[in-house]
């Protein structure tokens, strides 16, 4: 009887472990850590499903999903710029899913889903721009940046930061934005003119504005909502929407193809599109993007697109694998690796 009881207990233990594993979802989150962590906590509270969280930039998130294609270790890719999500959809790395919440979303979010054959969906909209340290600008008697071309000014020598576009969706959006505003040759001439002023290319898109906020440099290329986050935390920074016009991101979410916790991934996906989940962006005091659910309250601190000269960003072209690869290779060859 003792052996039989031992075997039975072991079998029950195995079933219990399997049940516990089924109540988990593995999430890659390229957004602000505060938002990611709060979302994980609130989803666990709402559903009882445990969230295993991995924090990394948008470009690295894409690289991880691609590298794990044969044996996915993650179930859902939550947030980050839309271009890599579109590329993942094109490369069949993500799963088509029509959430029952889809009808509640803004037109731009629905369009993102349709364009990707429902392999991704928009969860927020963020406007690209710059942020500057008001105290450093005053101390160094430097001009306040107003336009993209200003980042090449001699007054900003060694005092500008931008993320590395091979790792950061923010920085790739910057390149794609400049190409669409100025055409490719002038855009790359501008990137080269900035290079001598750039002190560091960080791995994550929020890195430059965090450095600027803490007085490490004067100006950062950043999404405007990330500048607002630092200002809200009490740092002396202000945002700028460049005079020539600017692009924007549609922060997106995708289910990884081959997800081992698919049912829980769908639960998380549906939950993340609700107002209760989306308002966590500003309740966490870390993110002030425009939410995709029409019923989500918008923070008064969020950027107002009506007041900004937004370009008609071509997500189909610049979200394609071939175009992204080509532009990143050119940047790496002609800008990132160039002497200063």
Short mmCIF file of C-alpha atoms in Angstrom, two decimals:
data_model
loop_
_atom_site.label_atom_id
_atom_site.label_comp_id
_atom_site.label_asym_id
_atom_site.label_seq_id
_atom_site.Cartn_x
_atom_site.Cartn_y
_atom_site.Cartn_z
CA UNK A 1 0.00 0.00 0.00
CA UNK A 2 2.86 2.33 0.84
CA UNK A 3 4.37 2.07 -2.67
CA UNK A 4 0.95 2.49 -4.26
CA UNK A 5 0.28 5.61 -2.19
CA UNK A 6 3.68 7.01 -3.11
CA UNK A 7 3.02 6.48 -6.83
CA UNK A 8 -0.45 8.00 -6.50
CA UNK A 9 0.93 11.03 -4.64
CA UNK A 10 3.61 11.51 -7.30
CA UNK A 11 0.99 11.30 -10.06
CA UNK A 12 -1.23 13.83 -8.29
CA UNK A 13 1.79 16.08 -7.80
CA UNK A 14 2.55 15.92 -11.52
CA UNK A 15 -1.05 16.83 -12.37
CA UNK A 16 -0.84 19.69 -9.88
CA UNK A 17 2.39 20.96 -11.47
CA UNK A 18 0.84 20.76 -14.93
CA UNK A 19 -2.22 22.68 -13.72
CA UNK A 20 0.03 25.34 -12.22
CA UNK A 21 1.97 25.62 -15.49
CA UNK A 22 -1.31 26.07 -17.35
CA UNK A 23 -2.07 29.09 -15.15
CA UNK A 24 0.86 31.12 -16.46
CA UNK A 25 1.55 33.41 -19.39
CA UNK A 26 5.02 34.47 -20.54
CA UNK A 27 5.08 38.11 -21.65
CA UNK A 28 7.75 40.17 -23.45
CA UNK A 29 7.18 43.83 -22.61
CA UNK A 30 9.18 46.64 -24.30
CA UNK A 31 7.26 49.43 -22.53
CA UNK A 32 8.14 51.34 -19.36
CA UNK A 33 8.98 48.88 -16.57
CA UNK A 34 6.48 50.53 -14.22
CA UNK A 35 3.62 49.97 -16.69
CA UNK A 36 4.70 46.40 -17.48
CA UNK A 37 4.92 45.47 -13.80
CA UNK A 38 1.61 47.09 -12.89
CA UNK A 39 -0.12 45.38 -15.83
CA UNK A 40 1.28 42.00 -14.76
CA UNK A 41 0.06 42.52 -11.21
CA UNK A 42 -3.42 43.68 -12.25
CA UNK A 43 -3.88 40.86 -14.77
CA UNK A 44 -2.89 38.31 -12.13
CA UNK A 45 -5.38 39.88 -9.73
CA UNK A 46 -8.18 39.87 -12.34
CA UNK A 47 -7.66 36.34 -13.68
CA UNK A 48 -5.49 34.32 -11.31
CA UNK A 49 -3.06 33.69 -14.17
CA UNK A 50 0.58 34.28 -13.21
CA UNK A 51 2.62 36.54 -15.50
CA UNK A 52 6.29 35.81 -16.17
CA UNK A 53 7.65 39.11 -17.48
CA UNK A 54 10.66 39.81 -19.71
CA UNK A 55 11.63 43.47 -20.21
CA UNK A 56 13.57 44.45 -23.36
CA UNK A 57 13.47 47.01 -26.19
CA UNK A 58 11.27 46.67 -29.28
CA UNK A 59 14.09 45.65 -31.62
CA UNK A 60 15.40 43.09 -29.15
CA UNK A 61 11.86 41.78 -28.60
CA UNK A 62 11.56 41.10 -32.32
CA UNK A 63 14.98 39.44 -32.41
CA UNK A 64 13.99 37.22 -29.46
CA UNK A 65 10.70 36.14 -31.04
CA UNK A 66 12.52 35.37 -34.30
CA UNK A 67 15.31 33.43 -32.55
CA UNK A 68 12.81 31.33 -30.60
CA UNK A 69 10.69 30.49 -33.65
CA UNK A 70 11.32 26.73 -33.45
CA UNK A 71 10.64 26.58 -29.71
CA UNK A 72 8.88 29.73 -28.38
CA UNK A 73 9.58 30.56 -24.75
CA UNK A 74 7.17 33.52 -24.76
CA UNK A 75 3.44 33.64 -25.38
CA UNK A 76 2.67 37.30 -25.96
CA UNK A 77 4.57 40.40 -27.06
CA UNK A 78 2.97 43.32 -25.25
CA UNK A 79 3.66 46.81 -26.59
CA UNK A 80 6.54 48.56 -28.29
CA UNK A 81 6.63 50.24 -31.69
CA UNK A 82 4.43 48.71 -34.37
CA UNK A 83 7.00 48.32 -37.17
CA UNK A 84 8.70 45.22 -35.67
CA UNK A 85 5.28 43.71 -34.91
CA UNK A 86 4.32 44.15 -38.58
CA UNK A 87 7.61 42.59 -39.62
CA UNK A 88 6.96 39.62 -37.30
CA UNK A 89 3.49 39.22 -38.82
CA UNK A 90 5.00 39.27 -42.31
CA UNK A 91 7.49 36.57 -41.30
CA UNK A 92 4.72 34.39 -39.80
CA UNK A 93 6.16 34.63 -36.28
CA UNK A 94 2.86 35.68 -34.74
CA UNK A 95 -0.67 34.28 -34.64
CA UNK A 96 -3.81 35.74 -36.18
CA UNK A 97 -6.42 36.52 -33.51
CA UNK A 98 -9.55 38.66 -33.63
CA UNK A 99 -10.32 39.80 -30.11
CA UNK A 100 -13.96 40.34 -29.15
CA UNK A 101 -12.80 43.77 -27.93
CA UNK A 102 -11.68 44.80 -31.45
CA UNK A 103 -14.89 46.72 -32.19
CA UNK A 104 -14.18 49.06 -29.25
CA UNK A 105 -10.90 50.33 -30.69
CA UNK A 106 -9.90 53.55 -32.46
CA UNK A 107 -9.80 53.44 -36.30
CA UNK A 108 -5.99 53.56 -36.35
CA UNK A 109 -5.81 50.48 -34.11
CA UNK A 110 -8.29 48.55 -36.24
CA UNK A 111 -6.36 49.52 -39.37
CA UNK A 112 -3.15 48.18 -37.80
CA UNK A 113 -4.89 44.85 -37.14
CA UNK A 114 -6.35 44.62 -40.67
CA UNK A 115 -3.00 45.47 -42.25
CA UNK A 116 -1.34 42.60 -40.36
CA UNK A 117 -4.17 40.14 -41.12
CA UNK A 118 -5.01 40.31 -37.41
CA UNK A 119 -1.57 39.10 -36.33
CA UNK A 120 -1.09 42.30 -34.31
CA UNK A 121 -3.25 45.12 -32.94
CA UNK A 122 -2.68 48.72 -31.85
CA UNK A 123 -2.84 49.38 -28.12
CA UNK A 124 -1.61 52.99 -28.05
CA UNK A 125 -0.40 55.85 -30.25
CA UNK A 126 2.78 57.77 -29.44
CA UNK A 127 4.13 60.91 -31.13
CA UNK A 128 7.87 61.16 -31.91
CA UNK A 129 9.76 64.29 -30.97
CA UNK A 130 12.56 65.62 -28.78
CA UNK A 131 13.08 66.49 -25.16
CA UNK A 132 15.54 68.97 -23.71
CA UNK A 133 16.89 69.76 -20.25
CA UNK A 134 15.76 73.30 -19.45
CA UNK A 135 18.44 73.84 -16.79
CA UNK A 136 21.33 72.72 -19.02
CA UNK A 137 20.10 74.77 -21.99
CA UNK A 138 19.96 77.87 -19.78
CA UNK A 139 23.31 77.14 -18.11
CA UNK A 140 25.11 76.65 -21.44
CA UNK A 141 23.19 79.52 -23.09
CA UNK A 142 22.22 77.13 -25.89
CA UNK A 143 19.19 77.60 -28.17
CA UNK A 144 16.05 75.60 -27.48
CA UNK A 145 15.71 72.93 -30.20
CA UNK A 146 12.70 73.46 -32.47
CA UNK A 147 13.40 71.39 -35.59
CA UNK A 148 15.08 68.13 -36.58
CA UNK A 149 17.87 70.07 -38.32
CA UNK A 150 18.76 71.78 -35.02
CA UNK A 151 20.32 68.60 -33.63
CA UNK A 152 23.39 69.22 -35.81
CA UNK A 153 24.04 72.66 -34.27
CA UNK A 154 27.56 73.15 -32.86
CA UNK A 155 26.07 74.29 -29.53
CA UNK A 156 24.92 70.68 -28.99
CA UNK A 157 28.30 69.02 -29.62
CA UNK A 158 28.47 65.86 -27.50
CA UNK A 159 25.18 66.78 -25.86
CA UNK A 160 22.60 64.79 -27.86
CA UNK A 161 21.43 61.24 -27.27
CA UNK A 162 19.53 58.84 -29.54
CA UNK A 163 18.86 55.13 -29.14
CA UNK A 164 20.50 52.52 -31.36
CA UNK A 165 17.99 51.71 -34.13
CA UNK A 166 19.14 48.09 -34.39
CA UNK A 167 17.81 47.55 -30.84
CA UNK A 168 15.25 50.32 -30.40
CA UNK A 169 11.92 50.82 -32.13
CA UNK A 170 12.00 54.50 -31.17
CA UNK A 171 15.21 55.05 -33.12
CA UNK A 172 14.03 53.05 -36.13
CA UNK A 173 10.85 55.16 -36.18
CA UNK A 174 13.13 58.21 -36.20
CA UNK A 175 14.99 57.02 -39.31
CA UNK A 176 11.75 56.07 -41.09
CA UNK A 177 10.25 59.45 -40.16
CA UNK A 178 13.20 61.43 -41.54
CA UNK A 179 13.19 59.44 -44.79
CA UNK A 180 9.48 60.17 -45.25
CA UNK A 181 9.85 63.89 -44.50
CA UNK A 182 13.08 64.70 -46.36
CA UNK A 183 13.63 61.73 -48.78
CA UNK A 184 16.34 59.15 -48.13
CA UNK A 185 19.55 60.91 -49.19
CA UNK A 186 18.88 64.16 -47.27
CA UNK A 187 17.67 62.09 -44.30
CA UNK A 188 20.93 60.15 -44.11
CA UNK A 189 22.92 63.35 -44.57
CA UNK A 190 21.04 64.68 -41.53
CA UNK A 191 21.71 61.53 -39.47
CA UNK A 192 25.42 61.86 -40.30
CA UNK A 193 25.37 65.52 -39.24
CA UNK A 194 23.82 64.51 -35.91
CA UNK A 195 26.38 61.75 -35.35
CA UNK A 196 29.17 64.07 -34.29
CA UNK A 197 26.91 65.56 -31.60
CA UNK A 198 25.60 62.25 -30.24
CA UNK A 199 27.34 61.12 -27.07
CA UNK A 200 25.71 57.69 -26.84
CA UNK A 201 23.36 55.34 -28.70
CA UNK A 202 21.43 53.56 -25.94
CA UNK A 203 19.88 50.08 -26.24
CA UNK A 204 16.36 51.21 -25.30
CA UNK A 205 14.27 54.06 -26.64
CA UNK A 206 13.67 55.61 -23.21
CA UNK A 207 17.40 55.70 -22.43
CA UNK A 208 18.16 59.08 -24.07
CA UNK A 209 15.38 61.06 -22.34
CA UNK A 210 16.21 59.48 -18.98
CA UNK A 211 19.81 60.64 -19.45
CA UNK A 212 18.67 64.12 -20.51
CA UNK A 213 16.35 64.39 -17.52
CA UNK A 214 19.25 63.60 -15.20
CA UNK A 215 21.51 66.23 -16.75
CA UNK A 216 23.81 63.88 -18.68
CA UNK A 217 23.13 65.72 -21.96
CA UNK A 218 20.98 68.58 -23.25
CA UNK A 219 18.76 67.01 -25.90
CA UNK A 220 17.21 63.59 -26.55
CA UNK A 221 15.27 62.08 -29.41
CA UNK A 222 12.25 60.52 -27.74
CA UNK A 223 8.56 59.90 -27.91
CA UNK A 224 6.81 62.92 -26.43
CA UNK A 225 4.95 60.80 -23.89
CA UNK A 226 8.33 59.65 -22.48
CA UNK A 227 9.35 63.29 -22.02
CA UNK A 228 6.07 63.87 -20.14
CA UNK A 229 6.88 60.90 -17.90
CA UNK A 230 10.20 62.45 -16.84
CA UNK A 231 8.65 65.89 -16.34
CA UNK A 232 5.90 64.35 -14.19
CA UNK A 233 8.61 62.75 -12.04
CA UNK A 234 9.96 66.25 -11.35
CA UNK A 235 12.86 66.42 -13.80
CA UNK A 236 13.56 69.71 -15.69
CA UNK A 237 12.61 68.59 -19.20
CA UNK A 238 10.28 69.90 -21.90
CA UNK A 239 9.10 68.29 -25.12
CA UNK A 240 9.31 69.57 -28.69
CA UNK A 241 7.33 68.52 -31.76
CA UNK A 242 9.80 69.22 -34.61
CA UNK A 243 8.86 72.08 -36.94
CA UNK A 244 9.30 70.04 -40.14
CA UNK A 245 6.71 67.51 -38.98
CA UNK A 246 7.06 64.20 -37.24
CA UNK A 247 6.07 60.55 -37.29
CA UNK A 248 4.38 58.43 -34.73
CA UNK A 249 4.21 54.87 -33.50
CA UNK A 250 1.26 52.60 -33.06
CA UNK A 251 2.34 50.57 -30.08
CA UNK A 252 1.19 47.04 -30.79
CA UNK A 253 0.57 43.64 -29.27
CA UNK A 254 0.97 40.18 -30.81
CA UNK A 255 0.50 36.55 -29.79
CA UNK A 256 3.61 34.48 -30.51
CA UNK A 257 2.99 31.65 -32.98
CA UNK A 258 3.45 28.35 -31.17
CA UNK A 259 2.68 29.91 -27.76
CA UNK A 260 2.63 27.15 -25.16
CA UNK A 261 0.04 28.99 -23.04
CA UNK A 262 -2.25 30.04 -25.88
CA UNK A 263 -5.51 30.28 -23.92
CA UNK A 264 -3.88 32.49 -21.31
CA UNK A 265 -2.23 34.56 -24.05
CA UNK A 266 -5.67 35.24 -25.53
CA UNK A 267 -6.98 36.15 -22.07
CA UNK A 268 -4.13 38.62 -21.63
CA UNK A 269 -4.65 40.03 -25.15
CA UNK A 270 -8.37 40.63 -24.57
CA UNK A 271 -7.72 42.15 -21.15
CA UNK A 272 -4.97 44.46 -22.48
CA UNK A 273 -7.45 46.06 -24.91
CA UNK A 274 -9.88 47.07 -22.16
CA UNK A 275 -10.05 50.53 -20.55
CA UNK A 276 -9.20 48.97 -17.16
CA UNK A 277 -5.87 47.76 -18.56
CA UNK A 278 -5.06 50.75 -20.77
CA UNK A 279 -5.48 53.40 -18.08
CA UNK A 280 -2.63 51.73 -16.18
CA UNK A 281 -0.26 53.53 -18.57
CA UNK A 282 -0.72 56.86 -16.81
CA UNK A 283 -1.83 55.43 -13.45
CA UNK A 284 1.66 53.93 -13.26
CA UNK A 285 2.95 57.50 -13.88
CA UNK A 286 5.25 56.05 -16.51
CA UNK A 287 3.49 56.39 -19.88
CA UNK A 288 1.20 58.98 -21.44
CA UNK A 289 0.42 57.59 -24.90
CA UNK A 290 -3.03 57.83 -26.46
CA UNK A 291 -4.95 54.60 -25.70
CA UNK A 292 -6.60 52.54 -28.44
CA UNK A 293 -9.88 51.73 -26.70
CA UNK A 294 -12.31 54.59 -27.38
CA UNK A 295 -13.68 54.30 -23.82
CA UNK A 296 -10.30 54.62 -22.07
CA UNK A 297 -9.96 58.02 -20.36
CA UNK A 298 -7.09 60.05 -21.84
CA UNK A 299 -4.65 61.77 -19.50
CA UNK A 300 -4.64 65.58 -19.86
CA UNK A 301 -0.83 65.27 -19.99
CA UNK A 302 -0.90 63.11 -23.14
CA UNK A 303 0.23 64.71 -26.45
CA UNK A 304 -2.54 66.27 -28.53
CA UNK A 305 -2.08 65.14 -32.15
CA UNK A 306 -4.35 67.94 -33.40
CA UNK A 307 -1.71 70.45 -32.24
CA UNK A 308 1.20 68.62 -33.91
CA UNK A 309 2.24 68.41 -37.57
CA UNK A 310 1.98 64.64 -38.08
CA UNK A 311 3.08 62.97 -41.30
CA UNK A 312 1.01 60.27 -43.00
CA UNK A 313 3.31 57.52 -41.73
CA UNK A 314 3.58 54.63 -44.17
CA UNK A 315 3.38 51.61 -41.86
CA UNK A 316 3.01 49.15 -44.73
CA UNK A 317 6.35 50.14 -46.26
CA UNK A 318 8.43 50.88 -43.16
CA UNK A 319 7.02 47.95 -41.22
CA UNK A 320 8.16 45.51 -43.92
CA UNK A 321 11.10 43.24 -43.19
CA UNK A 322 13.03 44.16 -46.33
CA UNK A 323 12.79 47.93 -45.87
CA UNK A 324 13.60 47.80 -42.18
CA UNK A 325 16.64 45.56 -42.79
CA UNK A 326 17.87 47.76 -45.62
CA UNK A 327 17.60 51.02 -43.66
CA UNK A 328 19.18 49.55 -40.52
CA UNK A 329 22.10 48.13 -42.49
CA UNK A 330 22.64 51.48 -44.17
CA UNK A 331 22.53 53.30 -40.81
CA UNK A 332 24.98 50.80 -39.29
CA UNK A 333 27.34 51.13 -42.25
CA UNK A 334 27.22 54.87 -42.84
CA UNK A 335 26.29 56.41 -39.47
CA UNK A 336 26.63 54.18 -36.42
CA UNK A 337 30.06 52.89 -37.35
CA UNK A 338 31.40 56.23 -38.64
CA UNK A 339 34.19 58.14 -36.92
CA UNK A 340 33.26 61.41 -35.23
#
